[in-house]
Amino acid sequence: MQAVAKGSKQAVQAAAQELVRFVNRSPSPYHVVAECRSRLLQAGFQELKETEHWDIRPAHKYFVTRNCSTLIAFAVGGQFQPGNGFSLLGAHTDSPCLRVKRRSKRGQVGMVQVGVETYGGGIWNTWFDRDLTVAGRVIIKNPTTGRLEQHLVYVERPILRIPHLAIHLQRSINENFGPNTEHHLVPILATAVQEELEKEVLMEGTPCDAAAQTERHSPALLSLLCSQLKVKPEQIVELELCLADTQPATLGGAFDEFIFSPRLDNLHSCYCALQALIDSCMAPSSLSQEPNVRLIALYDNEEVGSESAQGAESLLTELVLRRISASPQNLTAFEEAMAKSYMISADMAHAVHPNYVDKHEENHRPAFHKGPVIKVNSNQRYASTAVTEAVIRDIAARVGVPLQEFMVRNDTPCGTTIGPILASRLGLRVLDIGCPQLAMHSIREMCCTSGVLQSIALFKGFFELLPEVSSSMMVD
Ligand SMILES: [Zn+2]
């Protein structure tokens, strides 16, 4: 087990490279869920639909999605009976970004621009001078069937840019740079002159429906989407597009010990949760002695407060847990199950920054390579308690993963996670934990390679050991 704690450099880097691949395929929450879905199908999980009846069987693996941006996957223990507990692991699929407005057509001084809305609490000045693109979903009307269909779209080349204003025109920029998010964050797509030159190609044979779309979005943007999707502009009914950096995630540093990447918050936790669940039930008999349901819940809309049909605040989790617990023989199975369940809320943590050491209280300074960080806040911004911490410490010791602690300074506001939401909604025992990273909510964040392998080992250990460890500690 010590091998996991230290991890050979090769194993650490292989795990980190797989996270890098996952992030690069996931430029929007819809792509995150699509990537998870394809990995789950490959690992033998069966897709369920919320609209259909579920026939849940012990030792089987399932998943369900909502809005194509939230996903719940679970493996039912071979010994599971209604009323048994859930081993839950939650994370979020969304990240702060700019999103294309519903009427995005904008322009000044001969530039074709795209109106965007800020989503979540991004560090918006990091979006300047980056090679940007769009990714998300488009609702298409199928001309033969007349049906509305959702298609994912990802333009894999730099098409947009928000340039800085030259320092000569704003001498004080290095003292205080905070853009006005309405006026200064409007990316440039093309020049009007060039768009005019290309117009014949862009809008070839465009009927009047499409003219309505071109009133809302520039022909240049519509044409890019249409050529990706191989559809005509008049088929586009609606779109939800995120802006994303085209620079791929990569390993970095003199010794390749870091990951430089967009969206580490919180695709790092999504990936590690997914991989741990898949690994924990890979072997044929891995579920045979398991009494619990092993479940991961990857929610959309955490960055904007979780209040949506697919957010952690919604009834989705309860509905899914009720359906899995349902039994005509035991009408209080769900209530019994909640009291036996335990949830890890996995979200990234703030590593201590070498240039801003004082921002962390001296006893709580999470560092790279020293393990996932337990997050504690008496004011319940995090949901960890002595009980849930004790359980994870026991599991971490058994699988040889080191842990660190974080508590925010008293004079600094504390972030929060889905942990307190699910603890209060369902009465679950919840632990908040996450890997240390720097530059959280920047367009390009940074963490260490070792956190990936450590998290997967800890989460897999959690799924395999929780029933035993938690039965040795009941606090009513
Ligand atoms: Zn987060």
Tab-separated table of C-alpha atoms and ligand atoms in Angstrom:
chain	number	residue	atom	x	y	z
A	1	MET	CA	0.000	0.000	0.000
A	2	GLN	CA	2.955	2.363	0.524
A	3	ALA	CA	3.333	2.297	-3.245
A	4	VAL	CA	0.159	4.361	-3.540
A	5	ALA	CA	1.333	6.980	-1.058
A	6	LYS	CA	4.529	7.726	-2.901
A	7	GLY	CA	3.531	6.351	-6.292
A	8	SER	CA	6.200	5.703	-8.901
A	9	LYS	CA	6.747	8.817	-10.999
A	10	GLN	CA	5.580	6.806	-13.988
A	11	ALA	CA	2.256	5.872	-12.375
A	12	VAL	CA	1.728	9.438	-11.120
A	13	GLN	CA	2.328	10.869	-14.592
A	14	ALA	CA	0.191	8.279	-16.373
A	15	ALA	CA	-2.754	9.124	-14.124
A	16	ALA	CA	-2.156	12.869	-14.624
A	17	GLN	CA	-1.963	12.417	-18.409
A	18	GLU	CA	-5.341	10.686	-18.361
A	19	LEU	CA	-6.836	13.659	-16.485
A	20	VAL	CA	-5.288	15.960	-19.117
A	21	ARG	CA	-7.009	13.924	-21.874
A	22	PHE	CA	-10.307	14.078	-19.980
A	23	VAL	CA	-10.110	17.875	-19.571
A	24	ASN	CA	-9.148	18.412	-23.205
A	25	ARG	CA	-12.265	16.526	-24.324
A	26	SER	CA	-14.503	18.457	-21.914
A	27	PRO	CA	-14.741	22.142	-22.905
A	28	SER	CA	-18.360	22.493	-21.610
A	29	PRO	CA	-20.516	20.710	-18.991
A	30	TYR	CA	-22.309	18.921	-21.861
A	31	HIS	CA	-18.993	17.582	-23.106
A	32	VAL	CA	-18.031	16.541	-19.551
A	33	VAL	CA	-21.176	14.432	-19.285
A	34	ALA	CA	-20.712	13.015	-22.811
A	35	GLU	CA	-17.124	12.018	-21.963
A	36	CYS	CA	-18.209	10.376	-18.674
A	37	ARG	CA	-21.061	8.616	-20.478
A	38	SER	CA	-18.772	7.065	-23.065
A	39	ARG	CA	-16.295	5.915	-20.392
A	40	LEU	CA	-19.124	4.408	-18.318
A	41	LEU	CA	-20.618	2.554	-21.291
A	42	GLN	CA	-17.164	1.176	-22.064
A	43	ALA	CA	-16.867	-0.015	-18.444
A	44	GLY	CA	-20.166	-1.930	-18.670
A	45	PHE	CA	-22.519	0.566	-17.018
A	46	GLN	CA	-26.085	0.548	-18.311
A	47	GLU	CA	-27.845	3.824	-19.163
A	48	LEU	CA	-31.177	4.534	-17.435
A	49	LYS	CA	-33.718	7.203	-18.386
A	50	GLU	CA	-35.550	9.245	-15.752
A	51	THR	CA	-38.735	8.841	-17.804
A	52	GLU	CA	-38.662	5.022	-17.730
A	53	HIS	CA	-39.203	2.382	-15.072
A	54	TRP	CA	-35.999	1.137	-13.432
A	55	ASP	CA	-35.357	-2.485	-12.595
A	56	ILE	CA	-32.366	-2.172	-10.265
A	57	ARG	CA	-30.487	-5.402	-9.482
A	58	PRO	CA	-27.677	-6.203	-7.056
A	59	ALA	CA	-24.181	-6.415	-8.578
A	60	HIS	CA	-25.232	-4.314	-11.599
A	61	LYS	CA	-23.960	-0.895	-12.719
A	62	TYR	CA	-26.062	1.996	-14.022
A	63	PHE	CA	-26.063	5.707	-14.801
A	64	VAL	CA	-28.576	8.424	-15.560
A	65	THR	CA	-28.154	11.985	-16.871
A	66	ARG	CA	-30.282	15.117	-16.534
A	67	ASN	CA	-30.137	17.997	-19.003
A	68	CYS	CA	-27.013	16.272	-20.419
A	69	SER	CA	-25.032	18.380	-17.941
A	70	THR	CA	-25.495	16.404	-14.692
A	71	LEU	CA	-24.720	12.697	-14.299
A	72	ILE	CA	-25.316	10.133	-11.558
A	73	ALA	CA	-23.618	6.733	-11.900
A	74	PHE	CA	-23.866	3.863	-9.441
A	75	ALA	CA	-22.857	0.272	-8.812
A	76	VAL	CA	-25.216	-1.780	-6.646
A	77	GLY	CA	-23.546	-4.070	-4.115
A	78	GLY	CA	-24.069	-7.830	-4.501
A	79	GLN	CA	-25.418	-7.906	-0.922
A	80	PHE	CA	-27.563	-4.778	-1.327
A	81	GLN	CA	-31.055	-4.750	0.143
A	82	PRO	CA	-33.411	-1.757	0.230
A	83	GLY	CA	-32.553	0.227	3.354
A	84	ASN	CA	-28.805	-0.331	2.991
A	85	GLY	CA	-26.562	2.724	2.787
A	86	PHE	CA	-25.060	4.708	-0.080
A	87	SER	CA	-21.379	5.507	-0.484
A	88	LEU	CA	-21.708	8.814	-2.305
A	89	LEU	CA	-19.097	10.925	-4.037
A	90	GLY	CA	-20.150	14.316	-5.450
A	91	ALA	CA	-18.422	16.895	-7.667
A	92	HIS	CA	-19.416	19.507	-10.263
A	93	THR	CA	-19.206	19.607	-14.056
A	94	ASP	CA	-19.336	23.398	-14.569
A	95	SER	CA	-16.564	25.997	-14.379
A	96	PRO	CA	-16.630	29.792	-14.546
A	97	CYS	CA	-16.574	30.926	-18.171
A	98	LEU	CA	-18.032	33.376	-20.666
A	99	ARG	CA	-21.175	32.231	-22.484
A	100	VAL	CA	-22.609	33.402	-25.807
A	101	LYS	CA	-25.715	35.555	-25.312
A	102	ARG	CA	-29.028	34.610	-26.951
A	103	ARG	CA	-28.676	37.651	-29.196
A	104	SER	CA	-24.918	37.791	-29.594
A	105	LYS	CA	-24.603	39.984	-32.642
A	106	ARG	CA	-22.419	42.938	-31.711
A	107	GLY	CA	-19.782	45.076	-33.310
A	108	GLN	CA	-17.901	48.341	-33.106
A	109	VAL	CA	-15.670	50.184	-35.550
A	110	GLY	CA	-15.895	47.533	-38.232
A	111	MET	CA	-15.291	44.542	-35.981
A	112	VAL	CA	-17.643	41.557	-35.825
A	113	GLN	CA	-18.002	40.731	-32.138
A	114	VAL	CA	-19.896	38.200	-30.018
A	115	GLY	CA	-21.915	39.298	-26.986
A	116	VAL	CA	-21.135	37.124	-23.956
A	117	GLU	CA	-22.412	36.759	-20.406
A	118	THR	CA	-20.201	35.976	-17.421
A	119	TYR	CA	-20.988	32.597	-15.823
A	120	GLY	CA	-19.828	32.148	-12.233
A	121	GLY	CA	-17.013	33.961	-10.469
A	122	GLY	CA	-14.176	33.854	-12.976
A	123	ILE	CA	-10.975	35.912	-12.823
A	124	TRP	CA	-12.065	37.728	-15.948
A	125	ASN	CA	-8.814	39.513	-16.694
A	126	THR	CA	-7.249	36.072	-17.408
A	127	TRP	CA	-9.551	35.810	-20.444
A	128	PHE	CA	-7.711	38.630	-22.216
A	129	ASP	CA	-5.188	37.744	-24.946
A	130	ARG	CA	-6.119	34.041	-25.000
A	131	ASP	CA	-6.911	32.089	-28.163
A	132	LEU	CA	-10.572	31.339	-27.553
A	133	THR	CA	-13.224	29.167	-29.129
A	134	VAL	CA	-16.807	28.017	-28.453
A	135	ALA	CA	-18.200	24.693	-27.255
A	136	GLY	CA	-21.620	23.623	-26.055
A	137	ARG	CA	-24.888	22.449	-27.476
A	138	VAL	CA	-27.104	23.484	-30.361
A	139	ILE	CA	-30.765	22.567	-30.821
A	140	ILE	CA	-31.338	21.608	-34.442
A	141	LYS	CA	-34.582	21.044	-36.323
A	142	ASN	CA	-34.265	17.920	-38.418
A	143	PRO	CA	-35.679	18.884	-41.838
A	144	THR	CA	-36.913	15.376	-42.664
A	145	THR	CA	-38.543	14.395	-39.367
A	146	GLY	CA	-39.356	17.882	-38.082
A	147	ARG	CA	-37.991	16.789	-34.693
A	148	LEU	CA	-35.852	18.999	-32.456
A	149	GLU	CA	-32.501	17.410	-31.657
A	150	GLN	CA	-29.641	18.374	-29.375
A	151	HIS	CA	-26.142	18.248	-30.867
A	152	LEU	CA	-22.838	18.963	-29.157
A	153	VAL	CA	-20.532	21.357	-30.908
A	154	TYR	CA	-16.854	22.169	-30.350
A	155	VAL	CA	-14.951	24.356	-32.801
A	156	GLU	CA	-11.413	23.092	-32.291
A	157	ARG	CA	-9.467	26.132	-33.442
A	158	PRO	CA	-8.929	29.667	-32.153
A	159	ILE	CA	-11.782	31.823	-33.477
A	160	LEU	CA	-12.239	34.502	-30.808
A	161	ARG	CA	-10.021	36.930	-28.945
A	162	ILE	CA	-10.420	39.600	-26.253
A	163	PRO	CA	-7.354	41.799	-26.749
A	164	HIS	CA	-5.900	43.929	-23.989
A	165	LEU	CA	-5.796	47.666	-24.509
A	166	ALA	CA	-2.169	48.710	-25.083
A	167	ILE	CA	-0.377	49.961	-21.980
A	168	HIS	CA	0.362	53.234	-23.791
A	169	LEU	CA	-3.360	53.969	-23.696
A	170	GLN	CA	-3.820	53.067	-20.020
A	171	ARG	CA	-0.647	53.675	-18.012
A	172	SER	CA	-2.130	52.525	-14.716
A	173	ILE	CA	-3.161	49.066	-15.883
A	174	ASN	CA	-0.589	47.263	-13.711
A	175	GLU	CA	-1.917	48.925	-10.566
A	176	ASN	CA	-5.533	47.900	-10.877
A	177	PHE	CA	-6.913	45.886	-13.732
A	178	GLY	CA	-10.543	44.979	-13.429
A	179	PRO	CA	-12.454	44.961	-16.696
A	180	ASN	CA	-16.017	46.212	-16.991
A	181	THR	CA	-17.650	42.868	-17.717
A	182	GLU	CA	-20.232	44.350	-20.096
A	183	HIS	CA	-18.033	46.591	-22.208
A	184	HIS	CA	-14.528	45.180	-22.055
A	185	LEU	CA	-15.097	41.438	-22.323
A	186	VAL	CA	-16.618	41.318	-25.816
A	187	PRO	CA	-14.516	38.997	-27.993
A	188	ILE	CA	-13.683	39.760	-31.623
A	189	LEU	CA	-14.656	37.154	-34.214
A	190	ALA	CA	-13.830	38.845	-37.506
A	191	THR	CA	-13.683	42.153	-39.297
A	192	ALA	CA	-16.878	43.330	-40.945
A	193	VAL	CA	-14.944	43.794	-44.195
A	194	GLN	CA	-13.819	40.191	-44.306
A	195	GLU	CA	-17.239	38.928	-43.270
A	196	GLU	CA	-18.748	40.907	-46.141
A	197	LEU	CA	-16.246	39.379	-48.570
A	198	GLU	CA	-17.086	35.874	-47.395
A	199	LYS	CA	-20.826	36.488	-47.198
A	200	GLU	CA	-21.771	34.734	-50.401
A	201	VAL	CA	-20.143	31.552	-49.185
A	202	LEU	CA	-21.448	31.992	-45.629
A	203	MET	CA	-25.092	32.492	-46.421
A	204	GLU	CA	-25.418	30.617	-49.695
A	205	GLY	CA	-29.099	29.957	-50.404
A	206	THR	CA	-30.180	31.155	-46.980
A	207	PRO	CA	-33.978	31.123	-46.595
A	208	CYS	CA	-35.921	33.530	-44.411
A	209	ASP	CA	-35.821	31.354	-41.200
A	210	ALA	CA	-32.093	31.689	-41.181
A	211	ALA	CA	-32.400	35.418	-41.616
A	212	ALA	CA	-34.021	35.437	-38.159
A	213	GLN	CA	-30.955	33.668	-36.739
A	214	THR	CA	-28.592	36.059	-38.478
A	215	GLU	CA	-30.393	38.891	-36.747
A	216	ARG	CA	-29.387	37.310	-33.417
A	217	HIS	CA	-25.935	35.959	-34.242
A	218	SER	CA	-23.341	36.997	-36.783
A	219	PRO	CA	-23.243	35.029	-40.053
A	220	ALA	CA	-19.591	34.242	-39.346
A	221	LEU	CA	-20.439	32.516	-36.059
A	222	LEU	CA	-23.439	30.678	-37.528
A	223	SER	CA	-21.380	29.485	-40.450
A	224	LEU	CA	-18.693	28.071	-38.129
A	225	LEU	CA	-21.324	26.145	-36.169
A	226	CYS	CA	-23.065	24.915	-39.315
A	227	SER	CA	-19.902	23.569	-40.865
A	228	GLN	CA	-19.056	21.750	-37.589
A	229	LEU	CA	-22.548	20.268	-37.334
A	230	LYS	CA	-23.034	19.764	-41.079
A	231	VAL	CA	-26.401	21.514	-40.981
A	232	LYS	CA	-27.896	24.579	-42.644
A	233	PRO	CA	-28.320	27.853	-40.680
A	234	GLU	CA	-32.123	27.623	-40.888
A	235	GLN	CA	-31.979	24.346	-38.916
A	236	ILE	CA	-30.437	26.039	-35.864
A	237	VAL	CA	-33.205	26.766	-33.386
A	238	GLU	CA	-31.278	27.639	-30.209
A	239	LEU	CA	-27.807	27.472	-28.751
A	240	GLU	CA	-25.987	27.327	-25.422
A	241	LEU	CA	-22.296	27.949	-25.977
A	242	CYS	CA	-19.403	28.320	-23.568
A	243	LEU	CA	-16.214	30.087	-24.508
A	244	ALA	CA	-13.087	28.044	-23.874
A	245	ASP	CA	-9.328	28.415	-24.207
A	246	THR	CA	-7.966	26.419	-27.153
A	247	GLN	CA	-4.605	25.835	-25.465
A	248	PRO	CA	-4.756	22.212	-24.349
A	249	ALA	CA	-4.058	21.154	-20.773
A	250	THR	CA	-0.540	19.839	-20.294
A	251	LEU	CA	1.996	18.587	-17.760
A	252	GLY	CA	4.584	21.252	-16.936
A	253	GLY	CA	7.397	22.477	-14.691
A	254	ALA	CA	11.087	21.528	-14.897
A	255	PHE	CA	10.222	17.996	-13.768
A	256	ASP	CA	6.749	17.720	-15.291
A	257	GLU	CA	5.329	17.640	-11.780
A	258	PHE	CA	2.553	20.175	-12.439
A	259	ILE	CA	-0.619	20.227	-14.500
A	260	PHE	CA	-1.332	23.509	-16.329
A	261	SER	CA	-4.947	23.331	-17.376
A	262	PRO	CA	-8.319	25.017	-17.665
A	263	ARG	CA	-11.247	23.846	-15.503
A	264	LEU	CA	-9.246	21.868	-12.888
A	265	ASP	CA	-12.000	23.167	-10.590
A	266	ASN	CA	-13.730	20.834	-10.790
A	267	LEU	CA	-12.963	18.405	-13.610
A	268	HIS	CA	-10.083	17.082	-11.473
A	269	SER	CA	-12.620	15.800	-8.932
A	270	CYS	CA	-15.081	14.634	-11.635
A	271	TYR	CA	-12.392	12.584	-13.343
A	272	CYS	CA	-11.005	11.063	-10.124
A	273	ALA	CA	-14.532	10.187	-8.893
A	274	LEU	CA	-15.422	8.559	-12.211
A	275	GLN	CA	-12.177	6.603	-12.423
A	276	ALA	CA	-12.417	5.443	-8.806
A	277	LEU	CA	-15.975	4.171	-9.306
A	278	ILE	CA	-15.035	2.355	-12.520
A	279	ASP	CA	-11.868	0.848	-10.956
A	280	SER	CA	-13.694	-0.184	-7.776
A	281	CYS	CA	-16.097	-2.446	-9.665
A	282	MET	CA	-13.890	-3.596	-12.526
A	283	ALA	CA	-12.976	-7.078	-11.219
A	284	PRO	CA	-15.759	-9.656	-11.768
A	285	SER	CA	-16.372	-10.363	-8.061
A	286	SER	CA	-15.657	-6.825	-6.817
A	287	LEU	CA	-19.282	-6.174	-5.848
A	288	SER	CA	-20.126	-9.635	-4.476
A	289	GLN	CA	-19.603	-8.762	-0.774
A	290	GLU	CA	-20.673	-5.107	-1.056
A	291	PRO	CA	-23.774	-4.145	1.011
A	292	ASN	CA	-23.905	-0.478	-0.155
A	293	VAL	CA	-24.602	1.310	-3.401
A	294	ARG	CA	-21.442	3.042	-4.687
A	295	LEU	CA	-22.556	6.266	-6.356
A	296	ILE	CA	-21.023	9.347	-7.969
A	297	ALA	CA	-23.052	12.512	-8.633
A	298	LEU	CA	-21.548	15.111	-10.961
A	299	TYR	CA	-23.694	18.255	-10.865
A	300	ASP	CA	-24.007	21.234	-13.152
A	301	ASN	CA	-24.453	24.825	-11.907
A	302	GLU	CA	-22.354	24.658	-8.718
A	303	GLU	CA	-20.529	27.817	-9.745
A	304	VAL	CA	-23.773	29.786	-9.745
A	305	GLY	CA	-25.280	28.446	-6.509
A	306	SER	CA	-26.658	25.001	-7.520
A	307	GLU	CA	-30.274	26.182	-7.771
A	308	SER	CA	-31.443	24.641	-11.045
A	309	ALA	CA	-33.250	21.498	-12.220
A	310	GLN	CA	-29.895	19.775	-12.591
A	311	GLY	CA	-28.054	21.424	-9.680
A	312	ALA	CA	-27.145	19.907	-6.294
A	313	GLU	CA	-29.961	21.938	-4.730
A	314	SER	CA	-32.566	20.163	-6.898
A	315	LEU	CA	-34.585	17.102	-5.915
A	316	LEU	CA	-32.636	14.975	-8.396
A	317	THR	CA	-30.392	13.285	-5.813
A	318	GLU	CA	-33.291	12.428	-3.530
A	319	LEU	CA	-35.405	11.096	-6.406
A	320	VAL	CA	-32.601	8.841	-7.628
A	321	LEU	CA	-31.773	7.552	-4.124
A	322	ARG	CA	-35.475	6.891	-3.485
A	323	ARG	CA	-35.834	4.930	-6.699
A	324	ILE	CA	-32.822	2.778	-5.854
A	325	SER	CA	-34.077	2.223	-2.279
A	326	ALA	CA	-37.727	1.586	-3.174
A	327	SER	CA	-39.256	-1.633	-1.856
A	328	PRO	CA	-42.859	-2.749	-1.321
A	329	GLN	CA	-41.633	-4.769	1.698
A	330	ASN	CA	-39.951	-1.850	3.444
A	331	LEU	CA	-41.705	1.505	3.246
A	332	THR	CA	-39.042	3.334	5.279
A	333	ALA	CA	-36.103	1.911	3.316
A	334	PHE	CA	-35.081	5.363	2.031
A	335	GLU	CA	-35.056	6.942	5.515
A	336	GLU	CA	-33.001	4.038	6.906
A	337	ALA	CA	-30.606	4.294	3.980
A	338	MET	CA	-29.965	8.015	4.506
A	339	ALA	CA	-28.916	7.435	8.120
A	340	LYS	CA	-26.420	4.785	6.975
A	341	SER	CA	-25.018	6.797	4.086
A	342	TYR	CA	-21.882	8.913	3.811
A	343	MET	CA	-20.896	11.430	1.181
A	344	ILE	CA	-17.599	12.835	0.009
A	345	SER	CA	-18.049	16.293	-1.513
A	346	ALA	CA	-14.997	16.556	-3.762
A	347	ASP	CA	-13.956	20.028	-4.889
A	348	MET	CA	-10.582	21.663	-5.301
A	349	ALA	CA	-8.726	23.341	-2.416
A	350	HIS	CA	-6.429	26.383	-2.296
A	351	ALA	CA	-2.766	25.428	-2.121
A	352	VAL	CA	-0.583	27.970	-0.317
A	353	HIS	CA	0.815	30.469	-2.837
A	354	PRO	CA	4.560	31.192	-2.488
A	355	ASN	CA	4.043	34.880	-3.313
A	356	TYR	CA	1.065	35.305	-0.989
A	357	VAL	CA	1.946	33.036	1.939
A	358	ASP	CA	0.091	35.241	4.422
A	359	LYS	CA	-3.236	34.568	2.733
A	360	HIS	CA	-3.188	31.194	4.514
A	361	GLU	CA	-3.224	30.769	8.278
A	362	GLU	CA	0.127	29.248	9.262
A	363	ASN	CA	-1.219	25.914	10.496
A	364	HIS	CA	-3.411	25.390	7.466
A	365	ARG	CA	-1.239	25.704	4.393
A	366	PRO	CA	-1.951	22.887	1.933
A	367	ALA	CA	1.057	22.132	-0.273
A	368	PHE	CA	1.549	20.294	-3.565
A	369	HIS	CA	2.277	16.540	-3.402
A	370	LYS	CA	1.200	16.241	0.242
A	371	GLY	CA	-2.211	14.766	-0.419
A	372	PRO	CA	-5.883	15.718	-0.713
A	373	VAL	CA	-7.060	18.468	1.645
A	374	ILE	CA	-9.850	18.025	4.211
A	375	LYS	CA	-11.815	21.290	4.300
A	376	VAL	CA	-13.343	22.372	7.595
A	377	ASN	CA	-15.428	25.426	8.517
A	378	SER	CA	-17.366	25.720	11.793
A	379	ASN	CA	-19.718	28.147	10.071
A	380	GLN	CA	-20.754	25.294	7.768
A	381	ARG	CA	-19.421	26.648	4.496
A	382	TYR	CA	-17.909	23.151	4.358
A	383	ALA	CA	-19.809	20.158	5.735
A	384	SER	CA	-16.961	18.136	7.309
A	385	THR	CA	-17.428	17.051	10.928
A	386	ALA	CA	-15.143	15.247	13.369
A	387	VAL	CA	-17.090	12.076	12.569
A	388	THR	CA	-16.726	12.269	8.792
A	389	GLU	CA	-13.072	13.324	9.131
A	390	ALA	CA	-12.337	10.348	11.393
A	391	VAL	CA	-13.853	7.954	8.851
A	392	ILE	CA	-11.811	9.332	5.935
A	393	ARG	CA	-8.608	9.389	8.006
A	394	ASP	CA	-9.082	5.721	8.797
A	395	ILE	CA	-9.652	4.897	5.115
A	396	ALA	CA	-6.737	7.091	3.950
A	397	ALA	CA	-4.378	5.382	6.416
A	398	ARG	CA	-5.429	1.966	5.134
A	399	VAL	CA	-4.809	2.857	1.475
A	400	GLY	CA	-1.650	4.856	2.211
A	401	VAL	CA	-2.798	8.289	1.025
A	402	PRO	CA	-1.565	11.342	2.995
A	403	LEU	CA	-4.076	14.049	3.953
A	404	GLN	CA	-3.818	17.775	4.697
A	405	GLU	CA	-6.215	20.220	6.358
A	406	PHE	CA	-7.565	23.618	5.344
A	407	MET	CA	-9.440	26.197	7.394
A	408	VAL	CA	-9.795	29.728	6.123
A	409	ARG	CA	-8.375	32.712	8.058
A	410	ASN	CA	-10.921	34.483	10.267
A	411	ASP	CA	-10.465	37.712	8.330
A	412	THR	CA	-11.040	36.084	4.923
A	413	PRO	CA	-14.355	34.994	3.403
A	414	CYS	CA	-14.725	31.234	2.900
A	415	GLY	CA	-15.811	29.558	-0.326
A	416	THR	CA	-18.382	26.805	-0.236
A	417	THR	CA	-19.269	23.569	-2.057
A	418	ILE	CA	-22.173	21.211	-2.731
A	419	GLY	CA	-21.305	19.561	0.639
A	420	PRO	CA	-23.457	21.721	2.960
A	421	ILE	CA	-26.347	21.637	0.441
A	422	LEU	CA	-26.545	17.838	0.387
A	423	ALA	CA	-25.867	17.527	4.113
A	424	SER	CA	-28.806	19.790	4.905
A	425	ARG	CA	-31.204	18.501	2.240
A	426	LEU	CA	-30.740	14.794	2.892
A	427	GLY	CA	-29.301	14.699	6.409
A	428	LEU	CA	-26.234	12.922	5.085
A	429	ARG	CA	-22.894	12.719	6.832
A	430	VAL	CA	-20.652	14.697	4.492
A	431	LEU	CA	-16.916	15.282	4.199
A	432	ASP	CA	-15.489	18.142	2.124
A	433	ILE	CA	-12.175	17.319	0.510
A	434	GLY	CA	-10.187	18.251	-2.602
A	435	CYS	CA	-6.764	18.451	-4.148
A	436	PRO	CA	-4.638	21.567	-3.703
A	437	GLN	CA	-4.436	23.909	-6.684
A	438	LEU	CA	-3.370	27.465	-7.507
A	439	ALA	CA	-5.114	30.155	-9.575
A	440	MET	CA	-8.621	28.813	-8.924
A	441	HIS	CA	-11.163	30.306	-11.385
A	442	SER	CA	-8.451	31.616	-13.708
A	443	ILE	CA	-8.829	30.567	-17.349
A	444	ARG	CA	-5.697	28.482	-16.763
A	445	GLU	CA	-5.203	26.871	-13.385
A	446	MET	CA	-2.398	24.827	-11.893
A	447	CYS	CA	-2.093	21.774	-9.666
A	448	CYS	CA	0.398	18.969	-9.000
A	449	THR	CA	0.465	15.642	-10.843
A	450	SER	CA	0.448	13.453	-7.700
A	451	GLY	CA	-3.023	14.584	-6.617
A	452	VAL	CA	-4.686	12.578	-9.383
A	453	LEU	CA	-3.350	9.182	-8.334
A	454	GLN	CA	-3.796	10.042	-4.640
A	455	SER	CA	-7.440	11.030	-5.167
A	456	ILE	CA	-8.268	7.960	-7.225
A	457	ALA	CA	-6.654	5.698	-4.587
A	458	LEU	CA	-8.500	7.462	-1.764
A	459	PHE	CA	-11.885	7.416	-3.526
A	460	LYS	CA	-11.499	3.772	-4.554
A	461	GLY	CA	-10.549	2.950	-0.961
A	462	PHE	CA	-13.637	4.874	0.156
A	463	PHE	CA	-15.935	2.748	-2.025
A	464	GLU	CA	-14.274	-0.524	-0.974
A	465	LEU	CA	-13.838	0.158	2.746
A	466	LEU	CA	-16.670	2.497	3.790
A	467	PRO	CA	-19.205	-0.162	4.883
A	468	GLU	CA	-16.639	-1.757	7.209
A	469	VAL	CA	-15.168	1.494	8.570
A	470	SER	CA	-18.484	3.256	9.096
A	471	SER	CA	-20.066	0.246	10.830
A	472	SER	CA	-17.256	0.502	13.377
A	473	MET	CA	-18.355	4.061	14.130
A	474	MET	CA	-22.029	4.987	14.541
A	475	VAL	CA	-22.876	8.343	16.106
A	476	ASP	CA	-26.662	8.705	16.392
B	1	ZN	ZN	-15.417	24.130	-7.506
